[in-house]
PDB file of C-alpha atoms in Angstrom:
ATOM      1  CA  UNK A   1     -10.289   7.504 -15.543  1.00 87.00           C
ATOM      2  CA  UNK A   2     -13.477   5.908 -15.964  1.00 91.00           C
ATOM      3  CA  UNK A   3     -14.049   2.301 -14.381  1.00 90.00           C
ATOM      4  CA  UNK A   4     -16.888   0.031 -15.282  1.00 92.00           C
ATOM      5  CA  UNK A   5     -18.073  -2.595 -12.734  1.00 91.00           C
ATOM      6  CA  UNK A   6     -17.608  -5.844 -14.751  1.00 92.00           C
ATOM      7  CA  UNK A   7     -19.946  -8.110 -12.518  1.00 90.00           C
ATOM      8  CA  UNK A   8     -22.844  -7.651 -10.052  1.00 88.00           C
ATOM      9  CA  UNK A   9     -21.435  -7.785  -6.497  1.00 85.00           C
ATOM     10  CA  UNK A  10     -19.876  -5.453  -3.648  1.00 83.00           C
ATOM     11  CA  UNK A  11     -16.556  -3.283  -4.412  1.00 84.00           C
ATOM     12  CA  UNK A  12     -14.131  -3.202  -1.462  1.00 80.00           C
ATOM     13  CA  UNK A  13     -10.851  -1.951  -2.991  1.00 82.00           C
ATOM     14  CA  UNK A  14      -9.405  -1.007  -6.183  1.00 82.00           C
ATOM     15  CA  UNK A  15      -6.123  -2.743  -7.062  1.00 81.00           C
ATOM     16  CA  UNK A  16      -3.829  -1.673  -9.780  1.00 81.00           C
ATOM     17  CA  UNK A  17      -0.316  -2.614 -11.248  1.00 82.00           C
ATOM     18  CA  UNK A  18       2.662  -1.450 -13.680  1.00 82.00           C
ATOM     19  CA  UNK A  19       4.054  -2.957 -16.401  1.00 86.00           C
ATOM     20  CA  UNK A  20       7.390  -1.896 -18.115  1.00 87.00           C
ATOM     21  CA  UNK A  21       8.749  -2.970 -21.529  1.00 89.00           C
ATOM     22  CA  UNK A  22      12.566  -3.040 -21.194  1.00 89.00           C
ATOM     23  CA  UNK A  23      13.600  -4.015 -24.459  1.00 91.00           C
ATOM     24  CA  UNK A  24      11.728  -6.090 -27.531  1.00 91.00           C
ATOM     25  CA  UNK A  25      11.765  -9.100 -25.438  1.00 90.00           C
ATOM     26  CA  UNK A  26      12.004  -8.361 -21.754  1.00 87.00           C
ATOM     27  CA  UNK A  27       9.300  -6.826 -19.702  1.00 85.00           C
ATOM     28  CA  UNK A  28       8.455  -6.230 -15.717  1.00 85.00           C
ATOM     29  CA  UNK A  29       5.616  -6.174 -13.943  1.00 86.00           C
ATOM     30  CA  UNK A  30       4.193  -6.350 -10.510  1.00 83.00           C
ATOM     31  CA  UNK A  31       0.761  -7.895 -11.970  1.00 83.00           C
ATOM     32  CA  UNK A  32      -0.342 -10.468  -9.340  1.00 81.00           C
ATOM     33  CA  UNK A  33       0.019 -13.783 -10.682  1.00 79.00           C
ATOM     34  CA  UNK A  34      -3.335 -14.856  -9.564  1.00 79.00           C
ATOM     35  CA  UNK A  35      -4.607 -12.311 -12.204  1.00 79.00           C
ATOM     36  CA  UNK A  36      -2.221 -13.355 -15.334  1.00 81.00           C
ATOM     37  CA  UNK A  37       1.222 -12.007 -13.980  1.00 80.00           C
ATOM     38  CA  UNK A  38       4.070 -14.228 -15.320  1.00 78.00           C
ATOM     39  CA  UNK A  39       6.300 -14.128 -12.090  1.00 73.00           C
ATOM     40  CA  UNK A  40       6.425 -13.004  -8.452  1.00 72.00           C
ATOM     41  CA  UNK A  41       8.474  -9.862  -7.402  1.00 72.00           C
ATOM     42  CA  UNK A  42       9.243  -7.822  -4.588  1.00 68.00           C
ATOM     43  CA  UNK A  43       6.804  -4.800  -5.245  1.00 72.00           C
ATOM     44  CA  UNK A  44       3.564  -4.894  -3.799  1.00 71.00           C
ATOM     45  CA  UNK A  45       0.578  -4.318  -5.719  1.00 70.00           C
ATOM     46  CA  UNK A  46      -0.990  -0.613  -4.967  1.00 77.00           C
ATOM     47  CA  UNK A  47      -4.574  -0.954  -2.951  1.00 77.00           C
ATOM     48  CA  UNK A  48      -7.391   1.754  -2.392  1.00 78.00           C
ATOM     49  CA  UNK A  49     -10.495   0.756  -0.089  1.00 78.00           C
ATOM     50  CA  UNK A  50     -13.058   2.417  -1.595  1.00 77.00           C
ATOM     51  CA  UNK A  51     -15.927   0.064   0.152  1.00 71.00           C
ATOM     52  CA  UNK A  52     -18.056  -1.587   0.675  1.00 76.00           C
ATOM     53  CA  UNK A  53     -20.193  -0.198  -2.500  1.00 81.00           C
ATOM     54  CA  UNK A  54     -22.870  -2.037  -3.767  1.00 84.00           C
ATOM     55  CA  UNK A  55     -22.275  -2.776  -7.873  1.00 85.00           C
ATOM     56  CA  UNK A  56     -24.362  -3.840 -10.509  1.00 88.00           C
ATOM     57  CA  UNK A  57     -22.580  -5.114 -13.994  1.00 91.00           C
ATOM     58  CA  UNK A  58     -22.166  -2.126 -16.062  1.00 92.00           C
ATOM     59  CA  UNK A  59     -22.208   0.473 -13.231  1.00 91.00           C
ATOM     60  CA  UNK A  60     -19.742   3.439 -14.103  1.00 92.00           C
ATOM     61  CA  UNK A  61     -17.420   5.562 -12.188  1.00 90.00           C
ATOM     62  CA  UNK A  62     -15.131   8.129 -12.296  1.00 90.00           C
ATOM     63  CA  UNK A  63     -11.663   7.643 -10.427  1.00 88.00           C
ATOM     64  CA  UNK A  64      -9.721  10.873  -9.698  1.00 88.00           C
ATOM     65  CA  UNK A  65      -6.288  10.663  -8.645  1.00 86.00           C
ATOM     66  CA  UNK A  66      -3.861  13.871  -7.422  1.00 85.00           C
ATOM     67  CA  UNK A  67      -0.522  13.266  -7.137  1.00 85.00           C
ATOM     68  CA  UNK A  68       0.706  15.977  -4.409  1.00 83.00           C
ATOM     69  CA  UNK A  69       4.742  15.259  -4.549  1.00 79.00           C
ATOM     70  CA  UNK A  70       7.159  15.303  -7.156  1.00 79.00           C
ATOM     71  CA  UNK A  71       8.045  11.426  -6.951  1.00 73.00           C
ATOM     72  CA  UNK A  72       4.199  10.256  -7.153  1.00 70.00           C
ATOM     73  CA  UNK A  73       4.240   8.674  -3.316  1.00 71.00           C
ATOM     74  CA  UNK A  74       1.599  11.100  -2.071  1.00 78.00           C
ATOM     75  CA  UNK A  75      -1.699   9.800  -3.743  1.00 78.00           C
ATOM     76  CA  UNK A  76      -5.324  11.145  -3.046  1.00 81.00           C
ATOM     77  CA  UNK A  77      -8.432   9.836  -4.860  1.00 82.00           C
ATOM     78  CA  UNK A  78     -11.763  10.542  -5.165  1.00 83.00           C
ATOM     79  CA  UNK A  79     -14.870   8.291  -6.514  1.00 83.00           C
ATOM     80  CA  UNK A  80     -18.101   9.149  -7.720  1.00 83.00           C
ATOM     81  CA  UNK A  81     -20.440   8.174 -10.389  1.00 84.00           C
ATOM     82  CA  UNK A  82     -19.321   8.702 -14.031  1.00 85.00           C
ATOM     83  CA  UNK A  83     -22.725  10.897 -14.939  1.00 83.00           C
ATOM     84  CA  UNK A  84     -26.082  11.119 -13.227  1.00 80.00           C
ATOM     85  CA  UNK A  85     -27.555   7.673 -13.056  1.00 79.00           C
ATOM     86  CA  UNK A  86     -24.537   5.568 -13.993  1.00 85.00           C
ATOM     87  CA  UNK A  87     -23.749   3.682 -10.732  1.00 83.00           C
ATOM     88  CA  UNK A  88     -26.802   2.245  -8.527  1.00 79.00           C
ATOM     89  CA  UNK A  89     -25.477   2.308  -5.226  1.00 72.00           C
ATOM     90  CA  UNK A  90     -25.690   6.589  -5.543  1.00 67.00           C
ATOM     91  CA  UNK A  91     -29.233   8.019  -5.060  1.00 57.00           C
ATOM     92  CA  UNK A  92     -29.766  10.974  -7.494  1.00 55.00           C
ATOM     93  CA  UNK A  93     -29.548  13.365  -4.121  1.00 53.00           C
ATOM     94  CA  UNK A  94     -26.479  11.794  -3.045  1.00 52.00           C
ATOM     95  CA  UNK A  95     -23.386  13.912  -3.740  1.00 53.00           C
ATOM     96  CA  UNK A  96     -20.859  11.161  -2.526  1.00 56.00           C
ATOM     97  CA  UNK A  97     -21.104   7.587  -0.841  1.00 53.00           C
ATOM     98  CA  UNK A  98     -21.323   7.433   2.844  1.00 54.00           C
ATOM     99  CA  UNK A  99     -17.827   7.400   4.445  1.00 59.00           C
ATOM    100  CA  UNK A 100     -15.810   4.575   4.209  1.00 58.00           C
ATOM    101  CA  UNK A 101     -16.041   2.458   7.371  1.00 60.00           C
ATOM    102  CA  UNK A 102     -12.193   1.626   7.315  1.00 61.00           C
ATOM    103  CA  UNK A 103     -11.455   5.268   7.207  1.00 65.00           C
ATOM    104  CA  UNK A 104     -10.909   5.517  11.208  1.00 71.00           C
ATOM    105  CA  UNK A 105      -8.559   2.559  11.140  1.00 66.00           C
ATOM    106  CA  UNK A 106      -6.688   4.219   8.037  1.00 67.00           C
ATOM    107  CA  UNK A 107      -6.369   7.307  10.261  1.00 71.00           C
ATOM    108  CA  UNK A 108      -5.323   5.615  13.033  1.00 76.00           C
ATOM    109  CA  UNK A 109      -2.458   3.253  11.175  1.00 73.00           C
ATOM    110  CA  UNK A 110      -0.990   6.547  10.097  1.00 73.00           C
ATOM    111  CA  UNK A 111      -0.752   7.835  13.378  1.00 78.00           C
ATOM    112  CA  UNK A 112       0.484   4.077  14.769  1.00 76.00           C
ATOM    113  CA  UNK A 113       3.266   4.175  11.879  1.00 73.00           C
ATOM    114  CA  UNK A 114       4.533   7.721  12.951  1.00 79.00           C
ATOM    115  CA  UNK A 115       4.793   6.786  16.529  1.00 83.00           C
ATOM    116  CA  UNK A 116       6.667   3.496  15.581  1.00 77.00           C
ATOM    117  CA  UNK A 117       9.103   5.571  13.438  1.00 76.00           C
ATOM    118  CA  UNK A 118       9.382   8.065  16.246  1.00 83.00           C
ATOM    119  CA  UNK A 119      10.310   5.415  18.714  1.00 84.00           C
ATOM    120  CA  UNK A 120      12.804   3.508  16.010  1.00 80.00           C
ATOM    121  CA  UNK A 121      14.478   6.992  15.877  1.00 82.00           C
ATOM    122  CA  UNK A 122      14.686   7.278  19.049  1.00 86.00           C
ATOM    123  CA  UNK A 123      15.924   4.051  20.053  1.00 82.00           C
ATOM    124  CA  UNK A 124      18.832   4.288  17.095  1.00 81.00           C
ATOM    125  CA  UNK A 125      20.125   7.839  18.811  1.00 84.00           C
ATOM    126  CA  UNK A 126      19.957   6.206  21.946  1.00 85.00           C
ATOM    127  CA  UNK A 127      22.989   3.937  21.079  1.00 82.00           C
ATOM    128  CA  UNK A 128      24.588   6.020  18.100  1.00 82.00           C
ATOM    129  CA  UNK A 129      24.342   9.279  20.068  1.00 83.00           C
ATOM    130  CA  UNK A 130      26.816   7.955  22.758  1.00 83.00           C
ATOM    131  CA  UNK A 131      29.046   5.796  20.530  1.00 83.00           C
ATOM    132  CA  UNK A 132      27.648   2.806  22.343  1.00 84.00           C
ATOM    133  CA  UNK A 133      28.403   0.225  19.911  1.00 85.00           C
ATOM    134  CA  UNK A 134      27.689  -2.838  22.110  1.00 88.00           C
ATOM    135  CA  UNK A 135      23.837  -1.556  22.588  1.00 85.00           C
ATOM    136  CA  UNK A 136      23.684  -0.803  18.727  1.00 84.00           C
ATOM    137  CA  UNK A 137      25.198  -4.431  17.955  1.00 86.00           C
ATOM    138  CA  UNK A 138      22.407  -6.114  20.406  1.00 87.00           C
ATOM    139  CA  UNK A 139      19.663  -3.852  18.435  1.00 86.00           C
ATOM    140  CA  UNK A 140      20.919  -5.104  15.157  1.00 86.00           C
ATOM    141  CA  UNK A 141      20.998  -8.592  16.411  1.00 86.00           C
ATOM    142  CA  UNK A 142      16.971  -7.987  17.683  1.00 86.00           C
ATOM    143  CA  UNK A 143      16.497  -6.826  14.034  1.00 84.00           C
ATOM    144  CA  UNK A 144      17.731  -9.884  12.166  1.00 84.00           C
ATOM    145  CA  UNK A 145      16.001 -12.389  14.521  1.00 84.00           C
ATOM    146  CA  UNK A 146      12.834 -10.404  13.543  1.00 81.00           C
ATOM    147  CA  UNK A 147      13.953 -10.502  10.169  1.00 79.00           C
ATOM    148  CA  UNK A 148      14.493 -13.955   9.819  1.00 79.00           C
ATOM    149  CA  UNK A 149      11.147 -14.958  11.574  1.00 77.00           C
ATOM    150  CA  UNK A 150       8.705 -12.115  10.670  1.00 74.00           C
ATOM    151  CA  UNK A 151       5.583 -14.085  11.596  1.00 73.00           C
ATOM    152  CA  UNK A 152       6.797 -15.009  14.802  1.00 77.00           C
ATOM    153  CA  UNK A 153       6.499 -11.492  16.000  1.00 75.00           C
ATOM    154  CA  UNK A 154       3.360 -10.880  14.221  1.00 74.00           C
ATOM    155  CA  UNK A 155       4.966  -8.675  11.378  1.00 73.00           C
ATOM    156  CA  UNK A 156       4.355  -8.909   7.841  1.00 69.00           C
ATOM    157  CA  UNK A 157       7.181 -10.530   5.918  1.00 65.00           C
ATOM    158  CA  UNK A 158       7.772  -7.158   3.892  1.00 67.00           C
ATOM    159  CA  UNK A 159       8.559  -5.683   6.992  1.00 72.00           C
ATOM    160  CA  UNK A 160      12.145  -7.441   6.687  1.00 74.00           C
ATOM    161  CA  UNK A 161      12.992  -5.480   4.020  1.00 75.00           C
ATOM    162  CA  UNK A 162      12.315  -1.772   5.546  1.00 75.00           C
ATOM    163  CA  UNK A 163      14.402  -3.328   8.794  1.00 77.00           C
ATOM    164  CA  UNK A 164      17.228  -4.044   6.914  1.00 79.00           C
ATOM    165  CA  UNK A 165      17.342  -1.291   4.999  1.00 78.00           C
ATOM    166  CA  UNK A 166      17.007   1.193   8.134  1.00 77.00           C
ATOM    167  CA  UNK A 167      19.572  -1.132  10.382  1.00 78.00           C
ATOM    168  CA  UNK A 168      21.930  -1.971   7.771  1.00 77.00           C
ATOM    169  CA  UNK A 169      21.608   0.025   4.817  1.00 70.00           C
ATOM    170  CA  UNK A 170      21.175  -2.970   2.554  1.00 57.00           C
TER     171      UNK A 170
END
C-alpha cells in the first residue's frame, strides 16, 4: 500500500479502520468519531507505531503487510520509502529507518501479557482443579469489582470485556 504525507510534521503511528455495508441502507464501521465516524462502537481502531518519522507534505511511503495466520490476527508490517528520494526522512544510504524507540516497550509488553495470562490460568486452575467453588466465587467477585471500576485499579476500560469473557463466558 502506498501512503502519502498530507502535511509537514512527524508521523508517530498509522491508524486504520474498516467499514462494512450491511445492506443498501445500513453500514457498520469502527471509524473514530473524531475523524468522521457516525457512532461509537466497542471495536477499537488498530494502531501501528512507526515513528517518530519526520515527514514533508507529499512524502511517499510503501507499507507492506504480512498476515501470518488463517484468521488475520497476526500481522507484521514493513515501512520504507516508496521509491528512491520519495521520503525526506530516508537518506540515500539508508535502507530502513533507525529502530523504533518504542520497540523495547512493545517487546516487553508481549512478555508481560504472556506472564499475566499464565498467572491468570494458574489462579483459575487453583480453584477449578480442586472444585473449590468458594475460592472461584471469590475470584469472580473480585473480577466483577474490577470490571465495574477499571480505572480505580489502573486498568483500561476495555479490560472489562476480556475479564467478563474469561470468568463468566459472556
